[in-house]
Short mmCIF file of C-alpha atoms and ligand atoms in Angstrom, two decimals:
data_model
loop_
_atom_site.label_atom_id
_atom_site.label_comp_id
_atom_site.label_asym_id
_atom_site.label_seq_id
_atom_site.Cartn_x
_atom_site.Cartn_y
_atom_site.Cartn_z
CA MET D 16 0.00 0.00 0.00
CA ASN D 17 1.49 3.39 -0.93
CA GLY D 18 1.37 6.49 1.27
CA ASN D 19 -1.63 8.01 -0.49
CA ASP D 20 -3.65 4.80 -0.19
CA GLU D 21 -2.84 4.56 3.49
CA ARG D 22 -3.76 8.22 4.14
CA ALA D 23 -7.01 7.89 2.15
CA LEU D 24 -7.94 4.83 4.18
CA ARG D 25 -7.18 6.56 7.49
CA LEU D 26 -9.14 9.64 6.40
CA LEU D 27 -12.27 7.59 5.68
CA HIS D 28 -12.13 5.58 8.92
CA ARG D 29 -10.81 8.36 11.15
CA ARG D 30 -13.88 8.66 13.39
CA GLN D 31 -14.39 4.95 13.92
CA ALA D 32 -11.77 4.37 16.63
CA ARG D 33 -13.44 6.64 19.18
CA ALA D 34 -17.08 6.08 18.14
CA GLN D 35 -19.55 4.88 20.77
CA LYS D 36 -22.47 2.64 19.95
CA GLY D 37 -25.26 4.86 18.57
CA ASP D 38 -22.99 7.72 17.43
CA PRO D 39 -23.73 9.22 14.01
CA VAL D 40 -21.54 7.89 11.20
CA ALA D 41 -21.53 11.25 9.41
CA LEU D 42 -19.79 14.27 10.95
CA PRO D 43 -22.20 16.25 13.17
CA LEU D 44 -22.59 19.92 12.32
CA THR D 45 -22.22 22.00 15.50
CA LEU D 46 -23.68 25.48 15.10
CA THR D 47 -22.76 27.55 18.16
CA SER D 48 -20.80 30.70 18.89
CA SER D 49 -20.16 29.87 22.55
CA PHE D 50 -19.70 26.80 24.73
CA HIS D 51 -20.70 25.81 28.24
CA LEU D 52 -17.80 27.29 30.22
CA PRO D 53 -18.20 27.46 34.00
CA GLY D 54 -15.19 28.31 36.16
CA ASP D 55 -11.80 28.76 34.47
CA THR D 56 -11.42 28.99 30.69
CA GLN D 57 -9.65 25.65 30.16
CA ALA D 58 -11.91 23.57 27.93
CA PRO D 59 -11.62 21.87 24.52
CA PHE D 60 -13.80 24.69 23.13
CA SER D 61 -14.46 28.09 24.67
CA TYR D 62 -15.50 30.54 21.95
CA ALA D 63 -16.07 29.84 18.26
CA ARG D 64 -13.55 32.42 17.05
CA PHE D 65 -10.84 30.13 18.50
CA SER D 66 -12.26 26.85 17.23
CA ASN D 67 -15.38 24.75 16.89
CA PRO D 68 -15.91 20.95 17.04
CA THR D 69 -16.80 20.63 13.34
CA LEU D 70 -13.75 22.67 12.33
CA ALA D 71 -11.52 20.63 14.64
CA GLU D 72 -12.74 17.42 12.97
CA LEU D 73 -11.97 18.86 9.54
CA GLU D 74 -8.50 19.90 10.73
CA GLU D 75 -7.91 16.38 12.01
CA ALA D 76 -8.87 15.00 8.59
CA LEU D 77 -6.51 17.43 6.85
CA SER D 78 -3.74 16.63 9.30
CA ILE D 79 -3.98 12.99 8.18
CA LEU D 80 -3.56 14.04 4.55
CA GLU D 81 -0.73 16.50 5.28
CA GLU D 82 0.92 14.42 8.04
CA ALA D 83 1.21 17.72 9.89
CA GLU D 84 -0.83 20.07 12.05
CA ALA D 85 -3.47 21.77 9.89
CA LEU D 86 -5.36 25.05 10.42
CA MET D 87 -8.43 26.03 8.43
CA PHE D 88 -9.03 29.53 7.05
CA PRO D 89 -12.08 31.03 5.34
CA SER D 90 -10.44 31.13 1.87
CA GLY D 91 -7.19 30.39 0.08
CA MET D 92 -6.39 34.11 0.15
CA ALA D 93 -6.88 34.16 3.92
CA THR D 94 -4.08 31.57 4.19
CA ILE D 95 -1.74 33.65 2.02
CA SER D 96 -2.56 36.80 4.02
CA ALA D 97 -1.98 34.87 7.26
CA VAL D 98 1.56 33.77 6.36
CA ILE D 99 2.41 37.31 5.22
CA PHE D 100 0.93 39.25 8.15
CA ALA D 101 1.50 36.75 10.97
CA LEU D 102 5.04 35.70 10.07
CA LEU D 103 6.77 38.70 8.42
CA ALA D 104 8.02 41.95 9.98
CA PRO D 105 9.08 45.36 8.62
CA GLY D 106 12.25 45.05 6.55
CA ASP D 107 11.65 41.37 5.68
CA ARG D 108 11.97 40.45 2.02
CA VAL D 109 9.73 37.88 0.37
CA LEU D 110 10.33 36.14 -2.95
CA PHE D 111 6.97 35.57 -4.62
CA PRO D 112 5.86 34.09 -7.98
CA ALA D 113 5.41 36.63 -10.77
CA ASP D 114 3.20 34.20 -12.66
CA GLY D 115 1.12 32.52 -9.93
CA TYR D 116 -2.39 33.41 -8.77
CA TYR D 117 -2.42 37.22 -8.99
CA ALA D 118 -4.20 38.09 -5.72
CA GLY D 119 -1.14 37.35 -3.58
CA ARG D 120 0.80 40.00 -5.50
CA VAL D 121 -2.03 42.46 -4.81
CA VAL D 122 -1.84 41.74 -1.06
CA LEU D 123 1.93 42.31 -1.09
CA ASP D 124 1.94 45.46 -3.26
CA ARG D 125 -1.16 47.15 -1.93
CA PHE D 126 -1.15 46.22 1.76
CA ALA D 127 2.02 44.48 3.04
CA ALA D 128 4.26 47.16 1.42
CA ARG D 129 2.71 49.75 3.80
CA PHE D 130 4.18 47.78 6.71
CA GLY D 131 7.67 47.70 5.21
CA ILE D 132 7.49 44.16 3.79
CA GLU D 133 9.39 44.09 0.51
CA ALA D 134 8.35 41.75 -2.31
CA ASP D 135 10.48 40.51 -5.16
CA PHE D 136 8.57 38.79 -7.98
CA CYS D 137 10.12 35.98 -10.03
CA PRO D 138 8.66 33.59 -12.64
CA THR D 139 8.12 30.09 -11.24
CA ALA D 140 10.43 28.42 -13.78
CA ALA D 141 13.26 30.79 -12.72
CA MET D 142 12.82 30.36 -8.92
CA GLY D 143 15.64 27.79 -8.78
CA ALA D 144 18.13 30.38 -10.07
CA ARG D 145 17.48 32.74 -7.11
CA ASP D 146 19.27 32.56 -3.77
CA PRO D 147 16.49 31.61 -1.33
CA ALA D 148 18.73 32.41 1.65
CA ALA D 149 18.62 36.11 0.67
CA TYR D 150 14.94 36.27 1.74
CA ARG D 151 12.96 35.86 4.96
CA MET D 152 10.21 34.03 3.05
CA VAL D 153 10.20 32.19 -0.26
CA PHE D 154 6.72 31.55 -1.57
CA LEU D 155 6.34 28.93 -4.30
CA GLU D 156 3.29 27.98 -6.35
CA THR D 157 4.01 24.84 -8.32
CA PRO D 158 2.50 24.00 -10.76
CA SER D 159 1.73 27.70 -11.17
CA ASN D 160 -1.74 28.90 -12.01
CA PRO D 161 -2.39 29.40 -14.90
CA GLY D 162 0.89 28.82 -16.79
CA LEU D 163 1.65 25.38 -15.21
CA ASP D 164 5.35 26.03 -14.84
CA VAL D 165 7.01 24.14 -12.02
CA CYS D 166 10.04 24.60 -9.78
CA ASP D 167 12.08 22.06 -7.81
CA ILE D 168 10.85 22.37 -4.21
CA ALA D 169 13.52 20.07 -2.68
CA ALA D 170 16.39 21.83 -4.49
CA ILE D 171 15.18 25.26 -3.32
CA CYS D 172 14.61 24.04 0.26
CA ALA D 173 18.10 22.54 0.39
CA ARG D 174 19.55 26.06 -0.03
CA LYS D 175 17.01 28.01 2.01
CA GLY D 176 19.20 29.07 4.96
CA ARG D 177 16.96 30.97 7.41
CA ALA D 178 14.22 31.60 4.83
CA LEU D 179 10.78 30.15 5.48
CA VAL D 180 9.65 28.22 2.41
CA VAL D 181 5.88 28.29 1.91
CA VAL D 182 4.31 26.29 -0.93
CA ASP D 183 0.87 26.97 -2.40
CA ASN D 184 -0.20 23.41 -3.24
CA THR D 185 -3.66 24.29 -4.61
CA THR D 186 -3.18 22.87 -8.11
CA ALA D 187 -1.62 19.64 -6.82
CA THR D 188 -3.38 18.84 -3.48
CA PRO D 189 -1.69 16.68 -0.79
CA TYR D 190 -2.32 13.53 -2.84
CA LEU D 191 -0.24 14.70 -5.81
CA GLN D 192 2.55 16.67 -4.16
CA ARG D 193 4.00 16.71 -0.63
CA PRO D 194 5.92 19.95 -0.08
CA LEU D 195 6.54 19.33 3.65
CA ASP D 196 8.31 16.06 2.80
CA LEU D 197 10.41 17.99 0.27
CA GLY D 198 11.63 20.39 2.97
CA ALA D 199 9.07 23.23 2.95
CA ASP D 200 8.21 24.86 6.28
CA LEU D 201 4.55 25.37 5.45
CA VAL D 202 2.11 24.22 2.81
CA LEU D 203 -1.12 26.05 2.08
CA ALA D 204 -3.97 25.64 -0.38
CA SER D 205 -7.22 27.04 -1.58
CA ASP D 206 -9.60 24.23 -0.62
CA THR D 207 -12.24 26.11 -2.62
CA LYS D 208 -10.81 24.11 -5.54
CA ALA D 209 -10.29 20.34 -5.74
CA ALA D 210 -10.19 19.62 -2.00
CA ASN D 211 -13.87 20.50 -1.78
CA GLY D 212 -14.60 19.78 -5.43
CA HIS D 213 -18.26 20.73 -5.42
CA SER D 214 -17.92 24.45 -6.26
CA ASP D 215 -20.11 25.45 -3.32
CA LEU D 216 -17.81 27.06 -0.74
CA LEU D 217 -14.62 29.05 -0.10
CA ALA D 218 -11.95 27.65 2.23
CA GLY D 219 -8.23 27.23 2.68
CA HIS D 220 -5.80 25.53 5.02
CA ILE D 221 -2.20 25.85 6.18
CA ALA D 222 -0.23 22.85 7.41
CA GLY D 223 3.17 22.61 9.02
CA ARG D 224 5.34 20.56 11.36
CA ASP D 225 6.88 23.47 13.32
CA ALA D 226 4.72 23.97 16.42
CA GLY D 227 5.94 27.56 16.90
CA LEU D 228 4.94 28.66 13.39
CA MET D 229 1.56 26.93 13.68
CA ALA D 230 0.91 28.58 17.07
CA GLU D 231 1.62 32.00 15.57
CA LEU D 232 -0.76 31.30 12.67
CA HIS D 233 -3.41 30.07 15.11
CA ALA D 234 -3.02 33.27 17.14
CA TRP D 235 -3.34 35.35 13.94
CA ARG D 236 -6.56 33.53 13.05
CA SER D 237 -8.02 33.90 16.55
CA PHE D 238 -7.22 37.59 16.96
CA ALA D 239 -7.52 38.88 13.39
CA GLY D 240 -10.86 37.05 13.42
CA GLY D 241 -11.03 35.28 10.06
CA ILE D 242 -12.22 31.72 10.80
CA PRO D 243 -14.46 29.50 8.64
CA GLY D 244 -18.02 28.93 9.79
CA ALA D 245 -19.04 25.46 10.98
CA PHE D 246 -21.24 24.84 7.94
CA GLU D 247 -18.36 25.44 5.50
CA ALA D 248 -16.19 23.12 7.61
CA TRP D 249 -18.85 20.43 7.55
CA ALA D 250 -19.36 20.69 3.79
CA LEU D 251 -15.64 20.70 3.04
CA HIS D 252 -15.20 17.63 5.24
CA ARG D 253 -17.77 15.86 3.08
CA GLY D 254 -16.00 16.88 -0.14
CA LEU D 255 -12.55 15.98 1.16
CA GLN D 256 -13.56 12.37 1.73
CA SER D 257 -13.95 11.78 -2.01
CA LEU D 258 -10.89 13.80 -3.11
CA GLU D 259 -8.73 10.75 -3.75
CA VAL D 260 -11.23 9.03 -6.03
CA ARG D 261 -12.13 12.27 -7.86
CA LEU D 262 -8.46 13.02 -8.48
CA GLU D 263 -7.89 9.60 -9.95
CA ARG D 264 -10.56 10.20 -12.62
CA MET D 265 -9.61 13.86 -13.16
CA CYS D 266 -5.89 13.21 -13.63
CA ARG D 267 -6.44 10.21 -15.93
CA THR D 268 -8.83 12.19 -18.13
CA ALA D 269 -6.53 15.24 -18.10
CA GLY D 270 -3.64 13.13 -19.43
CA LEU D 271 -5.79 11.85 -22.26
CA VAL D 272 -7.23 15.28 -23.13
CA ALA D 273 -3.78 16.94 -23.03
CA GLU D 274 -2.36 14.38 -25.51
CA ARG D 275 -5.30 14.88 -27.85
CA LEU D 276 -5.24 18.68 -27.60
CA ALA D 277 -1.52 18.63 -28.42
CA ALA D 278 -2.28 16.66 -31.58
CA HIS D 279 -5.19 18.89 -32.69
CA PRO D 280 -4.49 21.28 -35.59
CA ALA D 281 -6.55 24.14 -34.04
CA VAL D 282 -4.38 24.16 -30.89
CA ALA D 283 -1.30 26.41 -31.07
CA ALA D 284 0.27 25.33 -27.75
CA VAL D 285 -0.51 23.08 -24.76
CA ARG D 286 0.93 23.16 -21.25
CA TYR D 287 0.47 20.08 -19.08
CA PRO D 288 3.24 18.71 -16.84
CA GLY D 289 2.26 15.15 -17.79
CA LEU D 290 3.22 15.60 -21.46
CA ALA D 291 6.72 14.27 -22.10
CA SER D 292 7.38 17.31 -24.33
CA ASP D 293 6.39 19.84 -21.63
CA PRO D 294 9.15 21.99 -20.06
CA SER D 295 7.71 21.09 -16.62
CA HIS D 296 7.79 17.34 -17.23
CA ALA D 297 11.17 16.36 -15.76
CA ILE D 298 10.73 18.14 -12.40
CA ALA D 299 7.00 17.33 -12.18
CA SER D 300 7.61 13.61 -12.69
CA ARG D 301 10.13 13.67 -9.83
CA GLN D 302 8.08 15.64 -7.32
CA MET D 303 4.45 14.87 -8.20
CA ALA D 304 2.54 11.58 -7.95
CA ALA D 305 0.50 12.58 -11.04
CA ALA D 306 0.44 15.63 -13.29
CA GLY D 307 -2.86 17.09 -12.11
CA PHE D 308 -6.14 18.07 -13.67
CA VAL D 309 -5.43 21.56 -15.03
CA ILE D 310 -4.38 21.99 -18.66
CA SER D 311 -3.53 25.28 -20.33
CA PHE D 312 -3.77 25.65 -24.08
CA THR D 313 -3.86 28.36 -26.68
CA LEU D 314 -6.24 28.86 -29.59
CA ALA D 315 -5.78 31.32 -32.46
CA ASP D 316 -7.31 34.39 -30.78
CA ALA D 317 -9.83 35.62 -28.19
CA ASP D 318 -12.88 35.02 -30.45
CA THR D 319 -11.90 31.45 -31.28
CA ALA D 320 -11.29 30.73 -27.59
CA GLU D 321 -14.66 32.20 -26.54
CA ARG D 322 -16.46 30.27 -29.31
CA PHE D 323 -14.79 27.05 -28.12
CA ILE D 324 -15.77 27.61 -24.47
CA ALA D 325 -19.37 28.41 -25.46
CA ALA D 326 -19.69 25.31 -27.67
CA ALA D 327 -17.95 22.82 -25.36
CA PRO D 328 -19.47 20.78 -22.50
CA LEU D 329 -17.64 23.07 -20.06
CA THR D 330 -18.76 25.37 -17.25
CA PRO D 331 -17.56 28.88 -18.17
CA ALA D 332 -16.33 29.80 -14.70
CA THR D 333 -13.31 31.28 -12.99
CA SER D 334 -12.26 28.47 -10.75
CA PHE D 335 -10.93 24.96 -11.08
CA GLY D 336 -10.94 21.59 -9.37
CA GLY D 337 -14.71 21.02 -9.49
CA LEU D 338 -16.67 17.94 -10.53
CA HIS D 339 -17.69 19.81 -13.69
CA SER D 340 -14.95 20.53 -16.20
CA SER D 341 -14.61 24.29 -16.52
CA ALA D 342 -12.67 26.73 -18.64
CA GLU D 343 -11.89 30.37 -19.02
CA ARG D 344 -9.78 32.71 -21.11
CA ARG D 345 -7.33 34.08 -18.57
CA ALA D 346 -6.47 37.26 -20.51
CA ARG D 347 -9.91 38.53 -19.51
CA TRP D 348 -8.49 38.99 -15.98
CA GLY D 349 -5.31 40.63 -17.24
CA ASP D 350 -3.02 37.59 -16.79
CA ASP D 351 0.14 37.90 -18.86
CA VAL D 352 -0.91 35.26 -21.42
CA ALA D 353 -2.00 35.19 -25.10
CA GLU D 354 -5.57 36.36 -25.87
CA GLY D 355 -6.50 32.82 -26.96
CA PHE D 356 -5.01 31.16 -23.82
CA ILE D 357 -7.51 28.92 -22.00
CA ARG D 358 -7.19 27.36 -18.55
CA LEU D 359 -9.09 24.10 -18.65
CA SER D 360 -9.93 22.27 -15.45
CA ILE D 361 -10.84 18.65 -16.02
CA GLY D 362 -13.66 17.33 -13.88
CA CYS D 363 -15.23 13.94 -13.28
CA GLU D 364 -17.23 13.42 -16.48
CA PRO D 365 -16.65 10.15 -18.38
CA ALA D 366 -13.47 10.79 -20.39
CA GLU D 367 -14.56 9.79 -23.88
CA ALA D 368 -17.88 11.66 -23.66
CA LEU D 369 -16.02 14.77 -22.51
CA TRP D 370 -13.42 14.49 -25.27
CA ALA D 371 -16.10 14.01 -27.94
CA GLY D 372 -17.68 17.31 -26.82
CA LEU D 373 -14.33 19.11 -26.66
CA ALA D 374 -13.28 17.86 -30.10
CA ALA D 375 -16.59 18.91 -31.67
CA ALA D 376 -16.29 22.37 -30.06
CA LEU D 377 -12.71 22.76 -31.31
CA ASP D 378 -13.80 21.94 -34.86
CA GLU D 379 -16.76 24.32 -34.63
CA ALA D 380 -14.70 27.19 -33.11
CA ALA D 381 -11.90 26.86 -35.66
CA ALA D 382 -14.22 26.56 -38.68
C1 PLP L 17 -3.12 28.79 -6.74
C2 PLP L 17 -4.14 29.56 -5.97
N1 PLP L 17 -3.88 29.95 -4.72
C3 PLP L 17 -4.78 30.63 -3.99
C4 PLP L 17 -6.00 30.98 -4.51
C5 PLP L 17 -6.97 31.76 -3.68
O1 PLP L 17 -7.98 30.95 -3.21
P1 PLP L 17 -9.43 31.46 -2.75
O2 PLP L 17 -10.15 31.90 -4.00
O3 PLP L 17 -10.02 30.27 -2.08
O4 PLP L 17 -9.21 32.62 -1.83
C6 PLP L 17 -6.33 30.59 -5.80
C7 PLP L 17 -7.64 30.96 -6.37
O5 PLP L 17 -7.88 30.79 -7.55
C8 PLP L 17 -5.37 29.87 -6.55
O6 PLP L 17 -5.63 29.49 -7.81
#
């Protein structure tokens, strides 16, 4: 049994060991802001801004997947803001991806800069050429969204000196890539995406094996006040239980679709770390268990790309990792990509039915 199989098994049977006869099999949803608290304040739960039983169960499930302490936040961006504002101080320098999810750059430029935190932006594929030890924090997003470039986490961590290495693992999830095992100090993710998978909530988590760092992040969450509600925690817990099986279908279909897109005459370029011809392939095959479910590809121009998205069996939405395959033209958000560049997130539809629809839409859009 490999590590992922063992973790998936433990995740699904996690609650069994301490269950009493008559207990519910499904996770109870505890909706309360306060807890019975006579006398001193020492209790498993005291006030819901610190924690809540449903959230604690979700964190236990995530800690099995990450093999590390895990803390939930109300969105992926809340995790990125937490590592910046809870762990950096005036004068600290942070190395951040120039080509990853754009909102982190906004937080650094528009807000963190006011507190004297200096950001240096570098493309993901060039991260390995920088000296990580010259920074207080090195933030990696690999594979990067939306360009799907990768960087070598272990090689960067080996030279990190006193820098904290934080990896945004959203596009990979703990089943496909294990940054803490590769030497990172913290891993974080937007669980809005594949971890939940049902496109019905926002959430994020941070995991780490350094108790001091995790305590500081917990304090930030408790006192800054951004904590997920119990209902989101309950719903994400439900989604997380099927992540392993969804990923298996999504990654297998993505491999097949990427090969076929690469061979299609209407497609100018494809990026997918699973393609042997992809610049990300060598590093991705070393550090990822599978190449993921996001494919980027380029059609002739904006009109062709929009016609394809409209004609295809795809949800036209700005997210990824859901059960439904979805796509969008990233230039519409100002990403530094070609006008016809599409980020395609492969979902759980039967592969051949999905490809038949994609192929027909490509022919129609290019005609
Ligand atoms: C790689 C990556 N990190 C973080 C985020 C932010 O997550 P959220 O939208 O849950 O705040 C996103 C959102 O698209 C993302 O793609």
